[in-house]
Coordinates of C-alpha atoms in Angstrom, one line a residue:
M1 CA -15.4 -56.6 -1.5
S2 CA -11.8 -57.3 -2.4
W3 CA -9.8 -56.9 -5.5
G4 CA -8.0 -60.2 -4.8
T5 CA -11.2 -62.3 -5.1
E6 CA -13.2 -60.2 -7.5
L7 CA -10.4 -59.2 -9.9
W8 CA -8.1 -62.2 -9.7
D9 CA -7.7 -62.3 -13.5
Q10 CA -7.5 -58.5 -14.1
F11 CA -3.8 -57.8 -13.4
D12 CA -3.3 -55.6 -16.5
N13 CA -6.5 -53.6 -15.9
L14 CA -5.4 -53.0 -12.2
D15 CA -2.0 -51.9 -13.6
K16 CA -3.7 -49.4 -15.8
H17 CA -6.1 -48.2 -13.1
T18 CA -3.4 -47.6 -10.5
Q19 CA -1.4 -45.7 -13.1
W20 CA -4.5 -43.6 -13.9
G21 CA -4.9 -42.9 -10.2
I22 CA -1.3 -41.5 -9.9
D23 CA -1.8 -39.5 -13.1
F24 CA -5.0 -38.0 -11.7
L25 CA -3.2 -37.1 -8.4
E26 CA -0.5 -35.3 -10.3
K27 CA -3.1 -33.6 -12.5
Y28 CA -4.8 -32.2 -9.3
A29 CA -1.4 -31.2 -8.0
K30 CA -0.9 -29.2 -11.2
F31 CA -4.3 -27.6 -10.7
V32 CA -3.3 -26.5 -7.2
K33 CA 0.0 -25.1 -8.4
E34 CA -1.8 -23.0 -11.0
R35 CA -4.3 -21.8 -8.4
I36 CA -1.3 -20.8 -6.2
E37 CA 0.2 -18.8 -9.0
I38 CA -3.2 -17.0 -9.5
E39 CA -3.3 -16.2 -5.8
Q40 CA 0.3 -14.9 -5.8
N41 CA -0.2 -12.8 -8.9
Y42 CA -3.5 -11.5 -7.5
A43 CA -1.8 -10.5 -4.3
K44 CA 1.1 -8.9 -6.2
Q45 CA -1.2 -6.9 -8.4
L46 CA -3.3 -5.7 -5.4
R47 CA -0.1 -4.6 -3.6
N48 CA 1.1 -2.7 -6.8
L49 CA -2.4 -1.1 -7.0
V50 CA -2.2 0.0 -3.4
K51 CA 1.4 1.3 -3.9
K52 CA 0.3 3.2 -7.0
Y53 CA -2.5 5.1 -5.3
C54 CA -0.9 5.5 -2.0
P55 CA 2.6 7.0 -2.8
K56 CA 5.0 8.1 -0.1
R57 CA 4.8 11.8 0.7
S58 CA 6.9 14.0 2.8
P59 CA 5.1 15.6 5.8
K60 CA 5.5 19.1 4.2
D61 CA 3.7 18.0 1.0
E62 CA 1.0 16.0 2.7
E63 CA -2.5 16.5 1.3
P64 CA -5.2 18.0 3.4
R65 CA -6.6 15.4 5.7
F66 CA -10.1 15.4 4.5
T67 CA -12.3 12.5 5.8
S68 CA -12.8 11.3 2.3
C69 CA -9.1 11.1 1.8
I70 CA -8.5 9.5 5.1
A71 CA -11.2 6.9 4.4
F72 CA -9.6 6.1 1.0
F73 CA -6.2 5.7 2.6
N74 CA -7.7 3.4 5.2
I75 CA -9.4 1.4 2.5
L76 CA -6.0 1.1 0.7
N77 CA -4.4 -0.2 4.0
E78 CA -7.2 -2.7 4.4
L79 CA -6.8 -3.8 0.8
N80 CA -3.1 -4.2 1.4
D81 CA -3.9 -6.5 4.4
Y82 CA -6.4 -8.3 2.1
A83 CA -3.5 -8.9 -0.4
G84 CA -1.5 -10.3 2.5
Q85 CA -4.2 -12.8 3.2
R86 CA -4.2 -13.9 -0.4
E87 CA -0.5 -14.6 0.0
V88 CA -1.3 -16.6 3.1
V89 CA -3.8 -18.6 1.1
A90 CA -1.2 -19.3 -1.5
E91 CA 1.5 -20.2 1.0
E92 CA -0.9 -22.6 2.9
M93 CA -2.0 -24.3 -0.3
G94 CA 1.6 -24.7 -1.4
H95 CA 2.7 -26.2 1.9
R96 CA -0.4 -28.2 2.9
V97 CA -1.7 -29.3 -0.5
Y98 CA 0.7 -29.0 -3.3
G99 CA 3.9 -30.0 -1.4
E100 CA 2.1 -32.9 0.3
L101 CA 0.7 -34.1 -3.0
M102 CA 4.1 -34.1 -4.7
R103 CA 5.7 -36.0 -1.8
Y104 CA 2.8 -38.5 -1.7
S105 CA 2.9 -39.0 -5.5
H106 CA 6.5 -40.0 -5.3
D107 CA 5.9 -42.5 -2.5
L108 CA 2.9 -43.8 -4.3
K109 CA 4.9 -44.5 -7.5
T110 CA 7.5 -46.4 -5.5
E111 CA 4.9 -48.5 -3.7
R112 CA 3.0 -49.3 -6.9
K113 CA 6.1 -50.3 -8.6
M114 CA 7.0 -52.7 -5.8
H115 CA 3.6 -54.3 -5.7
L116 CA 3.4 -54.8 -9.5
Q117 CA 6.9 -56.3 -9.5
E118 CA 5.7 -58.8 -6.8
G119 CA 2.7 -59.7 -8.9
R120 CA 4.8 -60.2 -12.0
K121 CA 7.2 -62.4 -10.1
A122 CA 4.3 -64.5 -8.8
Q123 CA 2.9 -64.8 -12.3
Q124 CA 6.3 -65.7 -13.7
Y125 CA 6.8 -68.4 -11.0
L126 CA 3.3 -69.9 -11.8
D127 CA 4.1 -69.9 -15.5
M128 CA 7.4 -71.7 -14.8
C129 CA 5.5 -74.4 -12.8
W130 CA 3.0 -74.8 -15.6
K131 CA 5.8 -75.2 -18.1
Q132 CA 7.5 -77.9 -16.0
M133 CA 4.1 -79.7 -15.6
D134 CA 3.4 -79.4 -19.3
N135 CA 6.8 -80.8 -20.3
S136 CA 6.4 -83.8 -18.0
K137 CA 3.0 -84.3 -19.5
K138 CA 4.3 -84.2 -23.0
K139 CA 7.1 -86.5 -22.2
F140 CA 4.7 -88.9 -20.5
E141 CA 2.5 -88.8 -23.5
R142 CA 5.4 -89.5 -25.8
E143 CA 6.7 -92.4 -23.8
C144 CA 3.2 -93.9 -23.7
R145 CA 3.1 -93.7 -27.5
E146 CA 6.5 -95.4 -27.8
A147 CA 5.4 -98.1 -25.3
E148 CA 2.3 -98.7 -27.4
K149 CA 4.4 -99.0 -30.6
A150 CA 6.7 -101.5 -28.8
Q151 CA 3.6 -103.5 -27.6
Q152 CA 2.3 -103.7 -31.2
S153 CA 5.7 -104.7 -32.6
Y154 CA 6.0 -107.5 -29.9
E155 CA 2.6 -108.8 -30.6
R156 CA 3.2 -108.9 -34.4
L157 CA 6.5 -110.8 -34.0
D158 CA 5.0 -113.1 -31.4
N159 CA 2.2 -114.1 -33.8
D160 CA 4.5 -114.4 -36.8
T161 CA 5.6 -118.0 -37.3
N162 CA 8.5 -117.0 -39.4
A163 CA 10.0 -114.7 -36.7
T164 CA 13.0 -116.1 -34.9
K165 CA 13.0 -116.5 -31.2
A166 CA 15.7 -113.9 -30.9
D167 CA 13.7 -111.3 -32.6
V168 CA 10.7 -112.0 -30.4
E169 CA 12.9 -111.8 -27.3
K170 CA 14.4 -108.5 -28.4
A171 CA 10.9 -107.0 -29.0
K172 CA 9.8 -108.2 -25.6
Q173 CA 12.8 -106.4 -24.0
Q174 CA 12.1 -103.3 -25.9
L175 CA 8.4 -103.4 -24.7
N176 CA 9.5 -103.8 -21.1
L177 CA 11.9 -100.9 -21.4
R178 CA 9.3 -98.5 -22.9
T179 CA 6.7 -99.6 -20.4
H180 CA 9.1 -98.8 -17.6
M181 CA 10.0 -95.4 -19.0
A182 CA 6.3 -94.7 -19.5
D183 CA 5.6 -95.5 -15.8
E184 CA 8.5 -93.3 -14.7
N185 CA 7.2 -90.4 -16.8
K186 CA 3.7 -91.0 -15.5
N187 CA 5.0 -90.6 -11.9
E188 CA 7.0 -87.5 -12.9
Y189 CA 3.9 -86.0 -14.6
A190 CA 1.7 -86.8 -11.6
A191 CA 4.2 -85.1 -9.3
Q192 CA 4.6 -82.0 -11.5
L193 CA 0.8 -81.8 -11.9
Q194 CA 0.3 -82.0 -8.2
N195 CA 3.0 -79.3 -7.6
F196 CA 1.5 -77.0 -10.3
N197 CA -2.0 -77.4 -8.8
G198 CA -0.7 -76.5 -5.4
E199 CA 1.3 -73.4 -6.7
Q200 CA -1.7 -72.3 -8.8
H201 CA -4.0 -72.5 -5.8
K202 CA -1.5 -70.6 -3.7
H203 CA -1.1 -68.1 -6.5
Y204 CA -4.8 -67.3 -7.0
Y205 CA -5.9 -67.7 -3.4
I206 CA -2.9 -66.4 -1.4
V207 CA -0.3 -64.5 -3.3
I208 CA -2.4 -62.6 -5.8
P209 CA -5.1 -61.6 -3.3
Q210 CA -2.4 -60.3 -1.0
I211 CA -0.7 -58.2 -3.7
Y212 CA -4.1 -57.0 -5.0
K213 CA -5.1 -56.2 -1.5
Q214 CA -2.0 -54.0 -1.1
L215 CA -2.8 -52.3 -4.4
Q216 CA -6.3 -51.8 -3.3
E217 CA -5.2 -50.3 0.0
M218 CA -2.7 -48.1 -1.9
D219 CA -5.4 -46.8 -4.2
E220 CA -7.8 -46.2 -1.3
R221 CA -5.1 -44.2 0.5
R222 CA -4.7 -42.2 -2.6
T223 CA -8.4 -41.5 -2.6
I224 CA -8.3 -40.5 1.0
K225 CA -5.3 -38.3 0.4
L226 CA -7.2 -36.5 -2.4
S227 CA -10.1 -36.0 -0.1
E228 CA -7.8 -34.5 2.6
C229 CA -6.3 -32.2 0.0
Y230 CA -9.7 -31.2 -1.2
K231 CA -10.5 -30.3 2.3
G232 CA -7.2 -28.6 2.9
F233 CA -7.7 -26.6 -0.3
A234 CA -10.9 -25.2 1.1
D235 CA -9.5 -24.8 4.6
S236 CA -6.6 -22.7 3.4
E237 CA -9.1 -20.1 2.3
R238 CA -11.6 -20.6 5.1
K239 CA -8.9 -19.8 7.7
V240 CA -8.4 -16.3 6.3
I241 CA -12.1 -15.6 5.9
P242 CA -12.4 -14.0 9.4
I243 CA -9.4 -11.7 8.7
I244 CA -10.7 -10.9 5.2
S245 CA -14.1 -10.1 6.8
K246 CA -12.3 -7.7 9.2
C247 CA -10.6 -6.1 6.2
L248 CA -14.0 -5.6 4.5
E249 CA -15.5 -4.4 7.8
G250 CA -12.6 -1.9 8.0
M251 CA -13.5 -0.7 4.5
I252 CA -17.1 -0.2 5.5
L253 CA -16.1 1.6 8.7
A254 CA -13.8 3.8 6.5
A255 CA -16.7 4.6 4.3
K256 CA -19.0 5.5 7.2
S257 CA -16.3 7.7 8.7
V258 CA -16.6 10.2 5.7
D259 CA -18.0 13.4 7.1
E260 CA -19.0 16.0 4.5
H261 CA -19.4 18.7 7.2
R262 CA -15.9 18.2 8.5
D263 CA -14.5 18.2 5.0
S264 CA -16.3 21.5 4.3
Q265 CA -14.8 22.9 7.5
L266 CA -11.3 21.7 6.5
V267 CA -11.7 23.6 3.2
I268 CA -12.5 26.7 5.2
D269 CA -9.5 26.1 7.4
C270 CA -7.2 25.5 4.5
F271 CA -8.1 28.5 2.4
K272 CA -9.5 31.1 4.8
S273 CA -7.6 34.3 4.4
G274 CA -9.0 36.2 7.3
F275 CA -9.9 39.2 5.1
E276 CA -13.3 40.9 5.3
P277 CA -15.4 41.2 2.2
P278 CA -15.2 44.6 0.4
G279 CA -17.5 47.3 1.7
D280 CA -20.0 49.2 -0.4
F281 CA -18.7 51.6 -3.0
P282 CA -19.4 55.3 -2.0
F283 CA -21.5 57.5 -4.1
E284 CA -19.2 59.9 -6.0
D285 CA -21.1 63.2 -6.7
Y286 CA -19.3 64.8 -9.6
S287 CA -22.0 67.4 -9.8
Q288 CA -21.2 69.2 -6.6
N289 CA -18.7 71.6 -8.4
I290 CA -21.5 72.8 -10.6
Y291 CA -23.5 74.2 -7.6
R292 CA -20.5 75.7 -5.7
T293 CA -20.4 79.5 -5.3
I294 CA -17.4 81.6 -5.3
S295 CA -17.6 81.9 -1.5
D296 CA -17.2 78.2 -1.3
G297 CA -13.9 78.3 -3.2
T298 CA -11.9 78.0 0.0
I299 CA -12.8 74.4 0.1
S300 CA -10.3 73.6 -2.6
T301 CA -7.4 75.4 -1.0
P302 CA -6.1 72.5 1.1
K303 CA -6.3 70.3 -2.0
Q304 CA -4.1 72.8 -4.0
E305 CA -1.6 73.1 -1.1
G306 CA -1.4 69.4 -0.9
M307 CA -0.8 69.2 -4.6
R308 CA 2.0 71.7 -4.4
I309 CA 3.7 70.0 -1.5
D310 CA 4.0 66.6 -3.2
S311 CA 4.1 67.8 -6.8
K312 CA 7.7 66.5 -7.2
T313 CA 6.9 63.0 -6.1
T314 CA 3.5 62.2 -7.6
V315 CA 4.9 61.7 -11.1
G316 CA 5.4 58.0 -11.8
K317 CA 5.1 56.9 -8.2
A318 CA 1.6 58.0 -7.4
K319 CA 0.4 56.7 -10.7
G320 CA 1.9 53.2 -10.1
K321 CA -0.5 50.3 -9.7
L322 CA -0.4 49.5 -6.0
W323 CA -2.7 46.4 -6.2
L324 CA -1.2 44.2 -3.5
F325 CA -2.8 40.8 -4.4
G326 CA -2.8 40.8 -8.1
K327 CA -0.5 38.8 -10.4
K328 CA 3.1 39.7 -9.6
P329 CA 6.5 37.9 -9.3
K330 CA 6.5 35.8 -6.2
G331 CA 9.0 37.1 -3.6
P332 CA 10.9 35.0 -1.0
A333 CA 8.8 33.6 1.9
L334 CA 9.2 35.8 5.0
E335 CA 10.2 34.3 8.3
D336 CA 7.1 35.6 10.1
F337 CA 4.8 34.5 7.2
S338 CA 3.7 38.1 6.8
H339 CA 3.4 37.5 3.1
L340 CA 0.4 35.3 3.8
P341 CA -3.2 36.2 4.7
P342 CA -3.9 36.6 8.4
E343 CA -5.6 33.2 8.9
Q344 CA -3.1 31.3 7.0
R345 CA -0.3 33.1 8.7
R346 CA -1.8 32.2 12.1
K347 CA -2.0 28.5 11.1
K348 CA 1.6 28.5 9.8
L349 CA 2.9 30.1 13.0
Q350 CA 1.0 27.7 15.2
Q351 CA 2.4 24.7 13.2
R352 CA 5.9 26.1 13.5
I353 CA 5.5 26.6 17.3
D354 CA 4.3 23.0 17.7
E355 CA 7.3 21.7 15.7
L356 CA 9.7 23.8 17.8
N357 CA 8.1 22.6 21.0
R358 CA 8.5 19.0 19.9
E359 CA 12.2 19.7 19.0
L360 CA 12.6 21.4 22.4
Q361 CA 11.2 18.3 24.2
K362 CA 13.6 16.1 22.3
E363 CA 16.5 18.2 23.3
T364 CA 15.3 18.3 26.9
D365 CA 15.1 14.6 27.0
Q366 CA 18.5 14.3 25.5
K367 CA 19.9 16.8 28.1
D368 CA 18.3 14.7 31.0
A369 CA 19.8 11.5 29.6
L370 CA 23.3 13.1 29.3
I371 CA 23.1 14.4 32.9
K372 CA 22.1 11.0 34.1
M373 CA 24.9 9.4 32.1
K374 CA 27.4 12.0 33.5
D375 CA 26.3 11.2 37.0
V376 CA 26.9 7.5 36.4
Y377 CA 30.3 8.1 34.9
E378 CA 31.2 10.3 37.9
K379 CA 30.2 7.5 40.3
N380 CA 31.8 4.8 38.2
P381 CA 34.8 6.2 36.4
Q382 CA 35.6 2.8 34.9
M383 CA 32.4 3.1 32.7
G384 CA 33.5 6.3 31.0
D385 CA 34.9 9.8 31.2
P386 CA 32.4 12.4 32.4
G387 CA 34.3 15.1 30.6
S388 CA 33.6 13.5 27.2
L389 CA 29.9 14.3 27.6
Q390 CA 30.4 18.0 28.3
P391 CA 30.7 19.1 24.6
K392 CA 27.5 17.3 23.8
L393 CA 25.8 18.7 26.8
T394 CA 26.9 22.2 26.0
E395 CA 25.6 21.8 22.4
T396 CA 22.3 20.5 23.7
M397 CA 21.9 23.4 26.1
S398 CA 22.7 25.8 23.2
N399 CA 20.1 24.2 21.0
M400 CA 17.5 24.5 23.8
D401 CA 18.2 28.2 24.2
R402 CA 18.0 28.7 20.5
L403 CA 14.7 26.8 20.3
R404 CA 13.3 28.8 23.2
M405 CA 14.2 32.1 21.5
E406 CA 12.5 30.8 18.3
I407 CA 9.4 29.8 20.2
H408 CA 9.2 33.1 21.9
K409 CA 9.7 35.0 18.7
N410 CA 7.0 33.0 16.9
E411 CA 4.6 33.2 19.9
A412 CA 5.0 37.0 19.7
W413 CA 4.1 37.0 16.0
L414 CA 1.2 34.7 16.7
S415 CA -0.1 36.9 19.5
E416 CA 0.2 39.9 17.2
V417 CA -1.8 38.1 14.5
E418 CA -4.5 36.9 16.9
G419 CA -4.7 40.3 18.6
K420 CA -5.2 42.0 15.2
V421 CA -7.9 39.7 14.1
A422 CA -9.7 40.1 17.4
A423 CA -9.4 43.9 17.5
R424 CA -10.0 44.5 13.8
S425 CA -13.5 46.1 14.3
D426 CA -12.3 48.3 17.2
R427 CA -9.3 49.5 15.2
R428 CA -11.5 50.4 12.3
H429 CA -13.9 52.3 14.6
S430 CA -11.0 54.3 16.1
S431 CA -9.6 55.1 12.7
D432 CA -13.0 56.5 11.6
I433 CA -13.0 58.8 14.7
N434 CA -9.5 60.0 13.9
H435 CA -10.5 60.8 10.4
L436 CA -13.4 62.9 11.5
V437 CA -11.1 65.3 13.4
T438 CA -8.4 65.5 10.8
Q439 CA -7.8 68.7 9.0
G440 CA -9.9 68.3 5.8
R441 CA -11.9 65.2 5.1
E442 CA -11.7 63.0 2.1
S443 CA -14.5 63.5 -0.3
P444 CA -15.7 60.9 -2.8
E445 CA -13.3 62.6 -5.3
G446 CA -10.3 62.3 -3.1
S447 CA -10.4 66.0 -2.2
Y448 CA -11.0 67.3 1.3
T449 CA -13.8 69.4 2.9
D450 CA -14.5 70.8 6.3
D451 CA -18.1 69.4 6.2
A452 CA -18.1 66.2 8.2
N453 CA -21.4 65.2 6.7
Q454 CA -19.9 64.9 3.3
E455 CA -17.3 62.4 4.4
V456 CA -17.7 59.0 2.8
R457 CA -15.0 56.3 3.2
G458 CA -14.3 53.9 0.4
P459 CA -13.8 50.2 0.7
P460 CA -10.3 48.6 1.1
Q461 CA -9.1 48.7 -2.5
Q462 CA -6.7 45.7 -2.1
H463 CA -9.7 43.3 -2.0
A464 CA -11.0 44.2 -5.5
H465 CA -9.6 43.1 -8.8
P466 CA -6.7 45.3 -10.1
S467 CA -8.5 46.2 -13.3
E468 CA -11.4 47.8 -11.4
F469 CA -9.2 50.2 -9.5
D470 CA -6.2 51.0 -11.7
D471 CA -7.8 54.4 -12.4
E472 CA -8.0 55.2 -8.8
F473 CA -4.3 54.8 -8.3
E474 CA -3.6 57.0 -11.3
D475 CA -5.2 60.0 -9.6
D476 CA -2.7 62.9 -9.5
D477 CA -3.9 63.9 -6.0
P478 CA -1.8 62.3 -3.3
L479 CA -3.5 61.0 -0.1
P480 CA -2.9 63.0 3.0
A481 CA -0.8 61.7 5.9
I482 CA -2.8 60.6 8.9
G483 CA 0.2 59.8 11.1
H484 CA 3.7 58.4 11.0
C485 CA 5.5 55.2 11.7
K486 CA 8.9 53.9 12.6
A487 CA 10.3 50.7 10.9
I488 CA 11.0 48.1 13.6
Y489 CA 12.4 45.6 11.1
P490 CA 13.9 46.0 7.6
F491 CA 11.6 45.1 4.7
D492 CA 12.8 44.2 1.1
G493 CA 9.6 45.1 -0.7
H494 CA 10.2 43.0 -3.8
N495 CA 6.6 42.4 -4.6
E496 CA 4.7 44.8 -6.7
G497 CA 2.9 47.5 -4.7
T498 CA 5.1 47.1 -1.6
L499 CA 7.5 49.7 -0.2
A500 CA 11.0 48.8 0.9
M501 CA 12.2 50.2 4.2
K502 CA 15.2 50.1 6.5
E503 CA 15.1 49.5 10.2
G504 CA 14.5 52.8 12.1
E505 CA 13.3 54.6 9.0
I506 CA 10.4 57.1 9.6
L507 CA 7.5 57.0 7.1
Y508 CA 4.2 58.8 6.7
I509 CA 1.0 56.7 7.1
I510 CA -1.5 57.5 4.4
E511 CA -3.8 54.5 4.8
E512 CA -4.4 52.3 7.9
D513 CA -4.3 48.6 8.1
K514 CA -7.8 47.3 7.1
G515 CA -7.3 44.0 8.8
D516 CA -5.2 42.3 6.1
G517 CA -1.8 43.0 7.8
W518 CA -0.6 45.8 5.5
T519 CA -0.4 49.5 5.9
R520 CA 0.0 52.0 3.1
A521 CA 2.9 54.4 3.7
R522 CA 4.9 57.2 2.0
R523 CA 8.5 58.3 2.2
H524 CA 9.6 61.9 2.4
N525 CA 10.5 61.7 -1.3
G526 CA 6.9 60.8 -2.1
E527 CA 7.4 57.1 -2.9
E528 CA 4.3 55.1 -1.8
G529 CA 3.6 51.4 -1.2
Y530 CA 2.4 48.9 1.3
V531 CA 4.5 47.7 4.3
P532 CA 3.7 44.9 6.8
T533 CA 1.9 46.3 9.8
S534 CA 3.9 44.0 12.1
Y535 CA 7.1 45.6 11.0
I536 CA 6.3 49.1 12.0
D537 CA 5.4 51.1 15.1
V538 CA 2.4 53.3 14.1
T539 CA 1.5 56.7 15.6
L540 CA -1.7 58.3 14.4
E541 CA -1.9 62.1 14.6
K542 CA -4.7 64.6 14.5
N543 CA -2.4 67.1 12.6
S544 CA -0.4 65.4 9.9
K545 CA 3.2 66.5 9.3
G546 CA 2.9 66.7 5.6
S547 CA 0.8 65.4 2.7

């Protein structure tokens, strides 16, 4: 099966076929190029999608690390890797398929042009030989006709009795001349015919088959190249399938890592305040005054005395709304986080301690490095001046001391918070005992009685909604002092319901800390409010100094 033998007379069709083959090659190259653009755009859009849903965040603003969030972030990372594999596919197709096709197409055009030029030259040479043979044939034919005419003229004059001998001789010479020229043209024609037949045989059996064979081999190589590119087109994607499978497996593992119980626990850890739920409301018996006798009137005496003592200070101050956790202007964050609920305060302190420990470790490592460098400089003065490291070493030591003090201070606050949370129930029990032996006991109405059986303690009011207890704070009867305290640290008291105090100031305790980190206190002038329990040194007394 050869083009040279089967298609010896189809030069024009082979010209068109080889041109179609190159056009088809370039068409496939264009297809690959568009596929590459699709892969690149797809990868770009995937990366933009990942970037959109996984923005950069500072560590302070980081969202809670719920397992569902972590799984989603892992899926985004896997999707980003998946986008990278699409870029690898595009790059591989561009280098292995498209680039190779374009180079091969250029070489193919050059080779095809050369073979067609050779075929045209061979055809032109055969046409030239045919023209030479045809010219010699026509000349031989013409001379034969002239010789035939001379023969007829000679025979006519020779048979004519009236013709002179000179005319006959002249006709005979003309006949001999034409006959000689006809013989020469006959030999020329025979030679040209033999040459043409030889060139024609060579053309159709040697030259053209060789050119067509080269065109056939060129076309078959083009077909093989297309086959290789088809395979490379698929291999470019098949190579990344294992990595893409790992990305998809990573997404599946991320989905399986979602733990609803852990997320629920994280919600508790993030929002747990450490407060206890409000207790039961006491029964307030307003009918007891109806059944009192005159002999029982002494019960109200302490109440009247208490009212007389603080009568100057109860106006305006005692009637103020002391709701601690209601809506109020936000004050500045305190260094010891005492403005936060106990559990959140404990977490913040623990985080700060961890950060300070990391900073201390960095400073320690830097100090060790500076000491080693200083020793090297002392042993090898040519490497540097040991004295140049002393300022940096001094600064590092100072930073270490500062960090140690900060860690110690925060650890003290943390121990205080943890101790209060652990001892909350014991403290409440002791406070109940102290109240039992205090002069006068709080009745449901806020008055005092000597009968311990009538004592009923109300729930911590700061855990209820402000609107439910505004009336309670507007009671004209001030609470009695159950002890006193000394301010260890100053407190600004910007928030509504808090009481500002100076370091060393003595205040009366009128309500103990119920486990929320706040104690209700009163100044000598009657001003009341809440102060942080960690800022004061509390002393509970059986006999109050004033109420």
